[in-house]
Amino acid sequence: MIKVIQPGTHSTIQDGGRINFRNQGVPIGGAMDHHAYFLVNHLLQNEEFAPVIEFAINGPSLYFYGQTFIALSGAEFHVKLNGKKISQNTPIHVPAESTLEIGHVFKGNFGYIAVLGGFKIEKVLNSSSFNPFLLPSAKLTKGMQLAYVKTKFKNTEFNSRVTPVHDKFCRTKMDVYPGPDFNLLSLEQKEKLINQKYYVAPNSNRMAVKLGNVPEISAPEIITAPVQPGTVQLTPSGELIILMRDAQTTGGYARVLQLTDHAMNSLSQCEIGEKYEATFHLI
Amino acid sequence: MKKKPTISRFGDHGILIRYPERIDNKIHKVLTQYTHYLSKSLSDLIDGFTIAYHESAFYLKREVSVDEAIEIFVKKFNQANLAEEFEETSIIYRIPVCYEAPFALDIEEIATEKKISVDKVIKIHTQRLYPVYFIGFLPGFPYLGGMSKKIAHPRKGSPRKKVEPGSVGIAGTQTGIYPCESPGGWNIIGRSPLNFFDIHKEKPSLLKAGDHLRFEAIDYATYKQIEEQVKSGSYIIQKKIYK
C-alpha cells in the first residue's frame, strides 16, 4: 500500500482512457502525454495500459509501506526518495517505509509515476482515469491509500534505462493534418494559420490548449460535428483552441487542423508563456 | 437519400463520414443508420464512434491502417441494405417530467416572457415527438430536435453552479436533459425521475442517436413514486419501436 501524504496541485490516476463510449457523450480522457505514460509502464514491464499517477505544477508526496519499484518520466521535476535525489527514466527500487517527495515541475507540464504491477484502482467504463462525472475518486487526496498489483520485478537490459521522451520542451513543432473544415479558409488564411509562431496561452488545461499570438483570421461556427483530442478549432472571434484528452466528443467551431498523436504528446508538455514557441507543420 | 457521403481521414486513427452540412431529419436518419450498421459490422476495427447532425466519426484501433480501413468502409457502405437491417433499432421513449416546484426553476420566467400560462408552456413542451440527434456535451446528454419556437428562450446570462441530474432545460430553440450533476446555463423547466446515464449498465446512456422521445407531465407525488421505483429497479420505462 501507498499513502498520499500530500496530493500536489492536480494529481490524478490516468490510463489509456475510455474507448468505445464516445457515442454516449463520454470523453476519452487518459494520460495527456501517452509517450511518457507508456514509457513508465514499460520501464517496470507493467501491462501497457496499467493505471499511473499524472501530476502537474507540484507533484505529490507518497509514503510506501512495503518495498517495491517505481518509474518516473514525462516532465522534469524535483524528486527525492528518503531525502536523496533520484533519477527519472529508469526503474527505482523503493525500500519499505520510504517517503517519495516530488516537488516543483521545472520543465514541461505533466509528470508520471508508475508502480511495479500498476495501481489497483476502480474502473468505470473500462478505465481508471479521473473524470469529474464518472470517477471523481481517481484524484489524489491527502491521506488516501493506493493499492497496487503485487508482482516480481524482472530487470533486463531492455528496460533498465531509456532516453527521456522530450529533449526540447521549449520549441514544439506540431505535425498536423488539414482538419475537416480547413477549406472554409481562403488560401491566404491557410498560410497565415500554418506559418504563424504561437505560444501556449494561460487557461490551458486537460480539456483544451489555447494558443497565443494568433493571426488575424476567423471562421464561422459550424453545425455541431464530431471532434477528438488534437482537433484545432478556430472560433468566429479568432481564437485558436486545441482540444486535449478530456474534451467533449462534439463541437460547433470550425475544425481547421488535426494534430498527430505525436504532436498531441509534445504539445501536452509545451509550457505556458511567450518564451516557448509552438508551430504547425502540415503533413 | 440518394446522395452518397464522403468518407475521409480524420487524424492518425479517424475516419469521417460527411453528408451535406445541414440539420435535416432525412440526412440524420440515414447517417445514423449507416453509422450504427458500420459500427456493428466493423466492430473489430474500431475503438468507438461519434454521431452528430450530418457527420459521424469512427476511431480505429491503433494497429489498423486508415487508408485500408477507408476502402473497407466504402465497400461495406455500398453493401448495406438499411431498410432491412436497421429499422428496428429506433425507439420512442415516454419520459415522465414533473414541471412543478421545486424542480421547475425557470418555467415562470419563460411563461412571463412569452406571455402565456405555465400550463401552456407544459402543453407545448409535451405535445411534440422529439428526435434524439445525438449524445454529447456530457455523458448521456441528448441533443434533441424539433422544439416549438413558442417556448424558445435564451440561455441564462450566467450558468448555475449546480444543475441536478434529470433536469429538463431549454436553451434557445433546443430542449435537453441533464443526465448527471453539472454546472449549466439552460433554463430549467422540470425534472425527470429517470436515470439517463447508469455506469453499471452495458450501455450506460438510456438514449442513443436515432431514438425519439415524448415528455409526459407528472405531479410531484408521481415523481416521488417513480423515483423510488427507479431506485429499487422495478420501474419499467414506457417505450415502443419507432416506425
Short mmCIF file of C-alpha atoms in Angstrom, two decimals:
data_model
loop_
_atom_site.label_atom_id
_atom_site.label_comp_id
_atom_site.label_asym_id
_atom_site.label_seq_id
_atom_site.Cartn_x
_atom_site.Cartn_y
_atom_site.Cartn_z
CA MET A 1 0.00 0.00 0.00
CA ILE A 2 0.95 3.61 -0.55
CA LYS A 3 -0.35 6.54 1.49
CA VAL A 4 -0.76 10.01 -0.02
CA ILE A 5 0.99 12.45 2.35
CA GLN A 6 0.39 15.47 0.11
CA PRO A 7 -1.61 15.24 -3.13
CA GLY A 8 0.20 18.04 -5.02
CA THR A 9 -1.54 20.62 -7.22
CA HIS A 10 -3.52 18.36 -9.53
CA SER A 11 -2.60 14.70 -9.32
CA THR A 12 -4.91 12.15 -10.89
CA ILE A 13 -4.97 8.50 -11.86
CA GLN A 14 -4.75 8.08 -15.63
CA ASP A 15 -4.56 5.23 -18.13
CA GLY A 16 -5.24 4.82 -21.85
CA GLY A 17 -8.73 6.31 -21.48
CA ARG A 18 -12.36 5.29 -22.06
CA ILE A 19 -12.59 3.86 -25.51
CA ASN A 20 -15.88 2.80 -27.05
CA PHE A 21 -18.17 5.21 -25.17
CA ARG A 22 -17.74 8.37 -27.22
CA ASN A 23 -21.12 7.93 -28.93
CA GLN A 24 -22.62 8.19 -25.42
CA GLY A 25 -21.00 11.57 -24.78
CA VAL A 26 -18.10 10.21 -22.73
CA PRO A 27 -14.74 11.99 -23.28
CA ILE A 28 -11.90 9.58 -23.97
CA GLY A 29 -9.68 11.05 -21.22
CA GLY A 30 -6.48 9.27 -20.23
CA ALA A 31 -2.86 10.37 -19.85
CA MET A 32 -2.02 13.70 -21.53
CA ASP A 33 1.42 12.55 -22.69
CA HIS A 34 0.92 8.98 -23.93
CA HIS A 35 4.58 8.64 -24.78
CA ALA A 36 5.66 9.21 -21.18
CA TYR A 37 2.74 7.12 -19.93
CA PHE A 38 3.75 4.09 -21.99
CA LEU A 39 7.38 4.61 -21.01
CA VAL A 40 6.86 4.45 -17.23
CA ASN A 41 4.89 1.23 -17.57
CA HIS A 42 7.44 -0.18 -19.99
CA LEU A 43 10.31 0.52 -17.56
CA LEU A 44 8.62 -1.74 -14.99
CA GLN A 45 7.35 -4.26 -17.57
CA ASN A 46 3.81 -3.44 -16.47
CA GLU A 47 0.79 -4.04 -18.64
CA GLU A 48 0.70 -1.46 -21.43
CA PHE A 49 -2.43 0.26 -20.10
CA ALA A 50 -1.77 -0.02 -16.35
CA PRO A 51 -3.01 2.99 -14.33
CA VAL A 52 -0.37 5.55 -13.27
CA ILE A 53 -0.32 8.87 -11.39
CA GLU A 54 -0.20 12.02 -13.52
CA PHE A 55 0.70 15.30 -11.85
CA ALA A 56 1.21 18.95 -12.84
CA ILE A 57 2.87 22.05 -11.30
CA ASN A 58 3.66 20.47 -7.90
CA GLY A 59 3.86 16.71 -7.56
CA PRO A 60 2.62 14.54 -4.68
CA SER A 61 4.42 13.17 -1.62
CA LEU A 62 3.86 9.45 -1.09
CA TYR A 63 4.65 7.02 1.73
CA PHE A 64 5.44 3.41 0.78
CA TYR A 65 4.66 0.81 3.47
CA GLY A 66 6.34 -2.09 1.67
CA GLN A 67 9.26 -2.33 -0.75
CA THR A 68 8.62 -2.07 -4.49
CA PHE A 69 9.88 -0.44 -7.71
CA ILE A 70 8.72 2.78 -9.33
CA ALA A 71 9.46 4.68 -12.55
CA LEU A 72 9.20 8.42 -13.20
CA SER A 73 9.01 10.24 -16.53
CA GLY A 74 7.34 13.00 -18.55
CA ALA A 75 8.15 16.50 -17.37
CA GLU A 76 11.33 17.21 -15.41
CA PHE A 77 10.79 17.81 -11.72
CA HIS A 78 12.49 17.87 -8.34
CA VAL A 79 12.25 14.44 -6.74
CA LYS A 80 13.70 12.88 -3.60
CA LEU A 81 13.42 9.40 -2.14
CA ASN A 82 14.08 9.41 1.61
CA GLY A 83 15.77 12.78 1.23
CA LYS A 84 18.11 11.76 -1.61
CA LYS A 85 17.82 12.86 -5.24
CA ILE A 86 16.79 10.10 -7.66
CA SER A 87 16.79 9.76 -11.45
CA GLN A 88 13.91 9.81 -13.91
CA ASN A 89 13.54 7.40 -16.84
CA THR A 90 14.91 4.35 -15.03
CA PRO A 91 13.42 1.82 -12.60
CA ILE A 92 14.00 2.81 -8.97
CA HIS A 93 13.97 0.40 -6.02
CA VAL A 94 11.89 1.74 -3.13
CA PRO A 95 12.70 0.16 0.26
CA ALA A 96 9.91 -0.44 2.75
CA GLU A 97 8.84 2.58 4.82
CA SER A 98 10.08 5.07 2.22
CA THR A 99 8.95 8.60 1.50
CA LEU A 100 8.88 9.86 -2.08
CA GLU A 101 8.69 13.64 -2.36
CA ILE A 102 8.02 15.24 -5.72
CA GLY A 103 8.42 18.99 -5.78
CA HIS A 104 8.02 21.56 -8.50
CA VAL A 105 7.85 20.70 -12.21
CA PHE A 106 10.56 22.84 -13.81
CA LYS A 107 10.49 21.64 -17.41
CA GLY A 108 7.37 20.53 -19.27
CA ASN A 109 3.92 20.15 -17.69
CA PHE A 110 2.94 16.59 -16.82
CA GLY A 111 4.91 14.08 -14.78
CA TYR A 112 4.13 10.37 -14.40
CA ILE A 113 4.66 7.85 -11.59
CA ALA A 114 4.23 4.15 -12.25
CA VAL A 115 4.49 1.49 -9.57
CA LEU A 116 5.51 -2.11 -10.23
CA GLY A 117 2.37 -4.07 -11.20
CA GLY A 118 0.31 -0.89 -11.68
CA PHE A 119 -2.11 0.86 -9.33
CA LYS A 120 -5.20 -1.11 -8.39
CA ILE A 121 -7.97 1.43 -8.92
CA GLU A 122 -11.69 1.04 -9.53
CA LYS A 123 -12.65 1.05 -13.20
CA VAL A 124 -15.67 2.87 -14.57
CA LEU A 125 -16.47 2.21 -18.24
CA ASN A 126 -13.26 0.19 -18.63
CA SER A 127 -10.92 2.90 -17.37
CA SER A 128 -9.43 4.13 -14.10
CA SER A 129 -8.87 7.64 -15.49
CA PHE A 130 -10.18 10.53 -13.42
CA ASN A 131 -13.41 12.06 -14.70
CA PRO A 132 -15.42 14.53 -12.59
CA PHE A 133 -18.74 12.86 -13.52
CA LEU A 134 -17.78 9.22 -13.81
CA LEU A 135 -14.83 8.63 -11.49
CA PRO A 136 -14.29 11.64 -9.21
CA SER A 137 -12.44 9.44 -6.68
CA ALA A 138 -9.48 8.93 -9.05
CA LYS A 139 -7.93 12.17 -7.85
CA LEU A 140 -5.24 12.10 -5.16
CA THR A 141 -6.33 13.49 -1.80
CA LYS A 142 -4.46 13.82 1.49
CA GLY A 143 -4.46 10.54 3.45
CA MET A 144 -5.73 8.47 0.52
CA GLN A 145 -4.49 4.84 0.38
CA LEU A 146 -3.40 3.49 -3.00
CA ALA A 147 -3.17 -0.25 -3.62
CA TYR A 148 -1.13 -1.84 -6.38
CA VAL A 149 -0.91 -5.23 -8.05
CA LYS A 150 1.77 -7.38 -6.37
CA THR A 151 4.28 -8.81 -8.83
CA LYS A 152 8.02 -9.56 -9.11
CA PHE A 153 10.41 -7.16 -10.80
CA LYS A 154 12.32 -8.53 -13.74
CA ASN A 155 15.36 -6.43 -14.52
CA THR A 156 16.58 -6.72 -18.09
CA GLU A 157 18.87 -4.65 -20.26
CA PHE A 158 15.81 -3.94 -22.30
CA ASN A 159 14.13 -1.83 -19.66
CA SER A 160 16.99 -0.75 -17.44
CA ARG A 161 17.19 2.77 -18.77
CA VAL A 162 15.63 4.82 -21.54
CA THR A 163 16.37 8.20 -23.01
CA PRO A 164 13.98 10.96 -21.97
CA VAL A 165 10.94 11.39 -24.17
CA HIS A 166 11.21 15.06 -24.97
CA ASP A 167 14.67 16.54 -25.34
CA LYS A 168 13.36 20.03 -26.11
CA PHE A 169 10.43 21.41 -24.21
CA CYS A 170 10.85 24.98 -25.42
CA ARG A 171 10.20 24.54 -29.17
CA THR A 172 7.25 22.40 -30.11
CA LYS A 173 6.73 21.59 -33.78
CA MET A 174 3.33 20.01 -34.29
CA ASP A 175 2.65 17.79 -37.30
CA VAL A 176 -0.93 18.39 -38.43
CA TYR A 177 -3.40 17.12 -41.00
CA PRO A 178 -5.83 19.53 -42.66
CA GLY A 179 -8.98 19.43 -40.50
CA PRO A 180 -12.47 18.67 -41.85
CA ASP A 181 -13.21 22.44 -42.12
CA PHE A 182 -9.79 23.55 -43.41
CA ASN A 183 -11.34 24.51 -46.73
CA LEU A 184 -13.58 27.11 -45.09
CA LEU A 185 -10.40 29.20 -45.11
CA SER A 186 -9.02 31.11 -48.08
CA LEU A 187 -5.52 30.33 -49.33
CA GLU A 188 -4.23 33.44 -47.61
CA GLN A 189 -5.89 32.46 -44.31
CA LYS A 190 -4.45 28.96 -44.55
CA GLU A 191 -0.96 30.36 -44.99
CA LYS A 192 -1.39 32.66 -42.01
CA LEU A 193 -2.64 29.76 -39.89
CA ILE A 194 0.26 27.46 -40.80
CA ASN A 195 3.13 29.95 -40.83
CA GLN A 196 2.43 31.67 -37.53
CA LYS A 197 4.63 31.21 -34.45
CA TYR A 198 2.34 30.51 -31.49
CA TYR A 199 2.71 30.02 -27.78
CA VAL A 200 0.54 28.22 -25.24
CA ALA A 201 -1.71 30.75 -23.50
CA PRO A 202 -2.90 30.66 -19.87
CA ASN A 203 -6.17 28.84 -19.09
CA SER A 204 -4.91 25.79 -20.94
CA ASN A 205 -5.78 22.52 -19.21
CA ARG A 206 -6.62 18.84 -19.76
CA MET A 207 -9.65 19.81 -21.86
CA ALA A 208 -8.05 22.33 -24.22
CA VAL A 209 -4.92 24.31 -25.02
CA LYS A 210 -5.43 27.92 -26.07
CA LEU A 211 -2.89 29.42 -28.42
CA GLY A 212 -1.41 32.90 -28.06
CA ASN A 213 -0.10 35.20 -30.80
CA VAL A 214 -2.90 34.18 -33.17
CA PRO A 215 -3.02 35.69 -36.69
CA GLU A 216 -5.99 37.82 -37.74
CA ILE A 217 -8.17 35.05 -39.10
CA SER A 218 -11.52 33.65 -38.05
CA ALA A 219 -14.09 31.11 -39.21
CA PRO A 220 -17.89 30.95 -38.91
CA GLU A 221 -19.48 28.49 -36.48
CA ILE A 222 -20.32 25.12 -37.99
CA ILE A 223 -23.23 22.79 -37.33
CA THR A 224 -22.15 20.72 -34.32
CA ALA A 225 -19.94 17.86 -35.55
CA PRO A 226 -17.52 15.23 -34.18
CA VAL A 227 -14.27 16.38 -32.56
CA GLN A 228 -11.44 14.42 -30.93
CA PRO A 229 -8.29 15.11 -28.94
CA GLY A 230 -5.93 17.05 -31.23
CA THR A 231 -8.68 18.88 -33.14
CA VAL A 232 -7.68 22.53 -33.73
CA GLN A 233 -10.72 24.80 -33.60
CA LEU A 234 -10.89 28.33 -34.98
CA THR A 235 -13.67 30.45 -33.47
CA PRO A 236 -15.67 33.32 -35.01
CA SER A 237 -13.77 35.74 -32.73
CA GLY A 238 -10.42 34.41 -33.98
CA GLU A 239 -9.39 32.21 -31.03
CA LEU A 240 -7.44 29.02 -31.73
CA ILE A 241 -8.20 26.13 -29.38
CA ILE A 242 -6.58 22.69 -29.50
CA LEU A 243 -8.75 20.04 -27.86
CA MET A 244 -6.96 17.78 -25.41
CA ARG A 245 -7.79 14.40 -23.80
CA ASP A 246 -10.76 15.48 -21.63
CA ALA A 247 -12.52 17.38 -24.45
CA GLN A 248 -16.18 16.83 -25.36
CA THR A 249 -16.99 14.49 -28.22
CA THR A 250 -18.71 17.07 -30.46
CA GLY A 251 -18.17 20.77 -31.08
CA GLY A 252 -19.51 23.75 -33.03
CA TYR A 253 -16.29 25.56 -34.01
CA ALA A 254 -14.53 25.11 -37.36
CA ARG A 255 -12.07 22.19 -37.20
CA VAL A 256 -9.24 23.68 -39.23
CA LEU A 257 -6.43 21.24 -38.35
CA GLN A 258 -5.91 17.87 -36.67
CA LEU A 259 -2.76 17.04 -34.70
CA THR A 260 -0.99 13.69 -34.99
CA ASP A 261 -0.68 11.55 -31.84
CA HIS A 262 2.94 12.53 -31.54
CA ALA A 263 2.12 16.24 -31.78
CA MET A 264 -0.52 15.81 -29.03
CA ASN A 265 2.10 14.33 -26.70
CA SER A 266 4.61 17.09 -27.45
CA LEU A 267 2.03 19.84 -27.06
CA SER A 268 0.92 18.46 -23.69
CA GLN A 269 4.45 19.21 -22.41
CA CYS A 270 4.76 22.68 -24.02
CA GLU A 271 4.82 25.21 -21.20
CA ILE A 272 2.57 28.24 -20.95
CA GLY A 273 4.16 31.54 -21.90
CA GLU A 274 5.52 33.60 -24.76
CA LYS A 275 9.08 32.33 -24.47
CA TYR A 276 8.07 28.84 -25.62
CA GLU A 277 7.36 28.54 -29.33
CA ALA A 278 4.77 26.24 -30.89
CA THR A 279 4.39 25.88 -34.67
CA PHE A 280 2.35 23.79 -37.09
CA HIS A 281 3.77 21.65 -39.85
CA LEU A 282 1.22 20.47 -42.41
CA ILE A 283 1.70 16.83 -43.49
CA MET B 1 -31.36 9.81 -49.77
CA LYS B 2 -29.55 9.02 -52.98
CA LYS B 3 -26.57 11.26 -52.41
CA LYS B 4 -23.54 9.42 -51.09
CA PRO B 5 -21.48 10.85 -48.26
CA THR B 6 -17.74 11.47 -48.43
CA ILE B 7 -15.56 9.11 -46.40
CA SER B 8 -12.14 10.52 -45.49
CA ARG B 9 -9.28 10.51 -42.98
CA PHE B 10 -9.67 12.37 -39.67
CA GLY B 11 -6.27 12.40 -37.95
CA ASP B 12 -3.94 9.46 -37.22
CA HIS B 13 -6.72 6.96 -36.46
CA GLY B 14 -10.02 8.55 -37.50
CA ILE B 15 -12.45 8.26 -40.41
CA LEU B 16 -15.07 10.94 -41.04
CA ILE B 17 -18.35 10.32 -42.86
CA ARG B 18 -19.92 13.56 -44.10
CA TYR B 19 -23.25 14.43 -45.64
CA PRO B 20 -24.11 17.97 -46.82
CA GLU B 21 -23.92 20.40 -43.91
CA ARG B 22 -27.43 20.97 -42.60
CA ILE B 23 -29.72 19.88 -39.79
CA ASP B 24 -32.13 17.68 -41.68
CA ASN B 25 -34.10 14.72 -40.34
CA LYS B 26 -33.64 12.69 -43.52
CA ILE B 27 -29.87 13.18 -43.62
CA HIS B 28 -29.60 12.43 -39.93
CA LYS B 29 -31.68 9.26 -40.20
CA VAL B 30 -29.56 7.81 -43.00
CA LEU B 31 -26.33 8.87 -41.27
CA THR B 32 -27.41 7.24 -38.01
CA GLN B 33 -28.48 4.01 -39.69
CA TYR B 34 -25.24 3.71 -41.64
CA THR B 35 -23.15 4.61 -38.61
CA HIS B 36 -24.82 2.02 -36.38
CA TYR B 37 -24.59 -0.54 -39.17
CA LEU B 38 -20.87 0.11 -39.77
CA SER B 39 -20.06 0.22 -36.06
CA LYS B 40 -21.58 -3.24 -35.64
CA SER B 41 -20.33 -4.90 -38.80
CA LEU B 42 -16.80 -3.45 -38.44
CA SER B 43 -16.52 -3.60 -34.65
CA ASP B 44 -13.20 -5.47 -34.97
CA LEU B 45 -11.59 -2.38 -36.49
CA ILE B 46 -12.89 0.38 -34.24
CA ASP B 47 -12.47 1.73 -30.73
CA GLY B 48 -15.62 3.82 -30.86
CA PHE B 49 -17.55 6.38 -32.88
CA THR B 50 -19.35 9.71 -32.57
CA ILE B 51 -22.53 10.74 -34.40
CA ALA B 52 -23.63 14.36 -34.90
CA TYR B 53 -26.18 16.02 -37.26
CA HIS B 54 -24.60 15.38 -40.66
CA GLU B 55 -21.29 13.72 -39.81
CA SER B 56 -20.06 10.74 -37.90
CA ALA B 57 -16.50 9.84 -36.89
CA PHE B 58 -15.07 6.37 -36.42
CA TYR B 59 -11.96 5.94 -34.28
CA LEU B 60 -9.88 2.98 -35.40
CA LYS B 61 -7.82 0.64 -33.25
CA ARG B 62 -4.20 1.77 -33.24
CA GLU B 63 -2.94 -1.12 -35.35
CA VAL B 64 -5.47 -0.51 -38.17
CA SER B 65 -4.30 1.46 -41.22
CA VAL B 66 -6.62 4.37 -42.03
CA ASP B 67 -6.17 4.07 -45.79
CA GLU B 68 -7.05 0.37 -45.80
CA ALA B 69 -9.96 0.95 -43.44
CA ILE B 70 -11.40 3.64 -45.73
CA GLU B 71 -11.57 1.10 -48.56
CA ILE B 72 -13.30 -1.41 -46.27
CA PHE B 73 -15.76 1.24 -45.07
CA VAL B 74 -16.65 2.26 -48.62
CA LYS B 75 -17.20 -1.37 -49.61
CA LYS B 76 -19.37 -2.12 -46.56
CA PHE B 77 -21.27 1.08 -47.12
CA ASN B 78 -22.19 0.07 -50.65
CA GLN B 79 -23.34 -3.38 -49.49
CA ALA B 80 -25.68 -2.17 -46.76
CA ASN B 81 -29.40 -2.62 -47.16
CA LEU B 82 -30.70 -0.30 -44.50
CA ALA B 83 -34.41 -0.82 -44.83
CA GLU B 84 -33.98 -4.43 -43.77
CA GLU B 85 -31.19 -4.15 -41.28
CA PHE B 86 -31.75 -1.19 -39.05
CA GLU B 87 -35.32 -0.01 -38.87
CA GLU B 88 -35.93 -1.79 -35.56
CA THR B 89 -33.23 -0.05 -33.55
CA SER B 90 -35.03 3.30 -33.25
CA ILE B 91 -37.11 3.54 -30.07
CA ILE B 92 -39.68 6.05 -28.82
CA TYR B 93 -39.41 6.66 -25.07
CA ARG B 94 -42.04 8.25 -22.88
CA ILE B 95 -40.15 10.44 -20.41
CA PRO B 96 -42.08 11.44 -17.25
CA VAL B 97 -41.31 15.02 -16.16
CA CYS B 98 -42.53 16.95 -13.12
CA TYR B 99 -42.94 20.58 -14.22
CA GLU B 100 -43.68 21.75 -10.66
CA ALA B 101 -41.78 23.27 -7.73
CA PRO B 102 -39.14 22.63 -6.53
CA PHE B 103 -37.87 21.43 -9.94
CA ALA B 104 -39.25 23.95 -12.45
CA LEU B 105 -36.85 26.76 -11.55
CA ASP B 106 -37.30 28.89 -14.69
CA ILE B 107 -40.70 27.90 -16.08
CA GLU B 108 -42.46 31.01 -14.76
CA GLU B 109 -39.84 33.26 -16.29
CA ILE B 110 -40.42 31.66 -19.68
CA ALA B 111 -44.22 31.87 -19.29
CA THR B 112 -43.99 35.57 -18.34
CA GLU B 113 -41.58 36.34 -21.16
CA LYS B 114 -43.76 34.53 -23.73
CA LYS B 115 -46.99 35.97 -22.25
CA ILE B 116 -48.55 32.53 -21.89
CA SER B 117 -49.55 30.48 -18.84
CA VAL B 118 -47.23 27.92 -17.22
CA ASP B 119 -49.76 25.26 -18.22
CA LYS B 120 -49.44 26.37 -21.82
CA VAL B 121 -45.63 26.06 -21.65
CA ILE B 122 -46.05 22.49 -20.36
CA LYS B 123 -48.63 21.71 -23.02
CA ILE B 124 -46.35 22.93 -25.80
CA HIS B 125 -43.35 21.08 -24.38
CA THR B 126 -45.21 17.77 -24.01
CA GLN B 127 -47.00 17.94 -27.36
CA ARG B 128 -44.16 17.05 -29.70
CA LEU B 129 -42.18 13.97 -30.58
CA TYR B 130 -38.51 14.90 -30.27
CA PRO B 131 -35.81 13.17 -32.31
CA VAL B 132 -32.59 12.37 -30.41
CA TYR B 133 -29.96 13.64 -32.83
CA PHE B 134 -27.00 12.50 -30.78
CA ILE B 135 -25.46 12.25 -27.32
CA GLY B 136 -22.75 14.80 -26.47
CA PHE B 137 -21.68 17.67 -24.19
CA LEU B 138 -21.95 15.44 -21.08
CA PRO B 139 -22.12 11.65 -20.71
CA GLY B 140 -25.69 10.75 -21.76
CA PHE B 141 -26.79 14.30 -22.70
CA PRO B 142 -29.24 14.12 -25.65
CA TYR B 143 -29.28 16.77 -28.39
CA LEU B 144 -32.99 16.89 -29.20
CA GLY B 145 -34.56 18.43 -32.26
CA GLY B 146 -37.90 19.92 -33.06
CA MET B 147 -38.85 22.09 -30.09
CA SER B 148 -41.57 24.68 -30.72
CA LYS B 149 -40.27 28.23 -31.15
CA LYS B 150 -43.19 29.35 -28.98
CA ILE B 151 -41.21 28.36 -25.87
CA ALA B 152 -37.70 29.17 -27.13
CA HIS B 153 -35.73 31.16 -24.58
CA PRO B 154 -32.06 32.25 -24.49
CA ARG B 155 -29.56 30.60 -22.17
CA LYS B 156 -29.15 32.16 -18.72
CA GLY B 157 -26.69 35.06 -18.54
CA SER B 158 -24.51 33.19 -16.07
CA PRO B 159 -24.71 29.43 -15.64
CA ARG B 160 -25.86 27.79 -12.41
CA LYS B 161 -23.04 26.16 -10.46
CA LYS B 162 -25.07 23.01 -10.00
CA VAL B 163 -27.88 21.51 -12.06
CA GLU B 164 -29.41 18.30 -10.69
CA PRO B 165 -29.47 15.06 -12.73
CA GLY B 166 -32.74 14.61 -14.63
CA SER B 167 -33.27 18.37 -15.02
CA VAL B 168 -35.08 19.25 -18.24
CA GLY B 169 -33.99 22.50 -19.81
CA ILE B 170 -34.45 24.96 -22.65
CA ALA B 171 -31.62 26.87 -24.33
CA GLY B 172 -32.57 28.92 -27.38
CA THR B 173 -34.66 26.66 -29.61
CA GLN B 174 -33.22 23.49 -28.06
CA THR B 175 -34.50 21.32 -25.24
CA GLY B 176 -32.45 18.72 -23.39
CA ILE B 177 -31.99 16.68 -20.23
CA TYR B 178 -29.05 16.85 -17.82
CA PRO B 179 -28.05 13.20 -17.20
CA CYS B 180 -25.63 13.99 -14.37
CA GLU B 181 -24.97 16.79 -11.93
CA SER B 182 -23.05 19.59 -13.62
CA PRO B 183 -22.83 23.36 -13.97
CA GLY B 184 -25.24 24.56 -16.65
CA GLY B 185 -26.79 27.60 -18.31
CA TRP B 186 -30.03 26.09 -19.60
CA ASN B 187 -33.41 27.31 -18.27
CA ILE B 188 -34.72 24.51 -16.08
CA ILE B 189 -38.44 23.80 -16.56
CA GLY B 190 -38.80 20.46 -14.77
CA ARG B 191 -37.16 17.23 -13.70
CA SER B 192 -37.48 13.60 -14.70
CA PRO B 193 -37.03 10.84 -12.10
CA LEU B 194 -35.41 8.54 -14.67
CA ASN B 195 -31.71 7.68 -14.72
CA PHE B 196 -30.32 8.79 -18.08
CA PHE B 197 -26.77 7.59 -17.55
CA ASP B 198 -26.11 4.48 -15.47
CA ILE B 199 -22.46 3.42 -15.32
CA HIS B 200 -23.48 -0.08 -14.21
CA LYS B 201 -25.26 -0.82 -17.48
CA GLU B 202 -23.57 -2.23 -20.56
CA LYS B 203 -24.96 0.75 -22.47
CA PRO B 204 -24.83 3.48 -19.82
CA SER B 205 -26.74 6.11 -21.83
CA LEU B 206 -30.51 5.48 -21.84
CA LEU B 207 -30.90 7.30 -25.17
CA LYS B 208 -28.98 6.97 -28.41
CA ALA B 209 -28.80 8.81 -31.72
CA GLY B 210 -31.85 7.96 -33.81
CA ASP B 211 -34.27 7.41 -30.89
CA HIS B 212 -37.26 9.66 -30.21
CA LEU B 213 -38.93 10.79 -27.04
CA ARG B 214 -42.08 12.39 -25.77
CA PHE B 215 -42.29 14.22 -22.44
CA GLU B 216 -45.22 13.43 -20.18
CA ALA B 217 -46.25 15.75 -17.33
CA ILE B 218 -46.48 14.10 -13.90
CA ASP B 219 -47.24 15.59 -10.48
CA TYR B 220 -44.88 15.68 -7.52
CA ALA B 221 -46.38 12.58 -5.85
CA THR B 222 -45.96 10.54 -9.04
CA TYR B 223 -42.40 11.86 -9.40
CA LYS B 224 -41.57 10.55 -5.91
CA GLN B 225 -43.24 7.22 -6.63
CA ILE B 226 -41.29 6.71 -9.89
CA GLU B 227 -38.07 7.87 -8.21
CA GLU B 228 -38.47 5.07 -5.64
CA GLN B 229 -39.22 2.51 -8.35
CA VAL B 230 -36.16 3.60 -10.35
CA LYS B 231 -34.01 3.22 -7.22
CA SER B 232 -35.29 -0.28 -6.49
CA GLY B 233 -35.01 -1.27 -10.16
CA SER B 234 -38.73 -2.02 -10.56
CA TYR B 235 -39.65 0.88 -12.86
CA ILE B 236 -40.42 -0.12 -16.43
CA ILE B 237 -39.78 2.66 -18.94
CA GLN B 238 -42.57 3.02 -21.45
CA LYS B 239 -41.21 2.61 -24.91
CA LYS B 240 -42.09 1.35 -28.36
CA ILE B 241 -40.37 0.84 -31.67
CA TYR B 242 -40.36 3.84 -33.97
CA LYS B 243 -41.66 3.10 -37.46
#
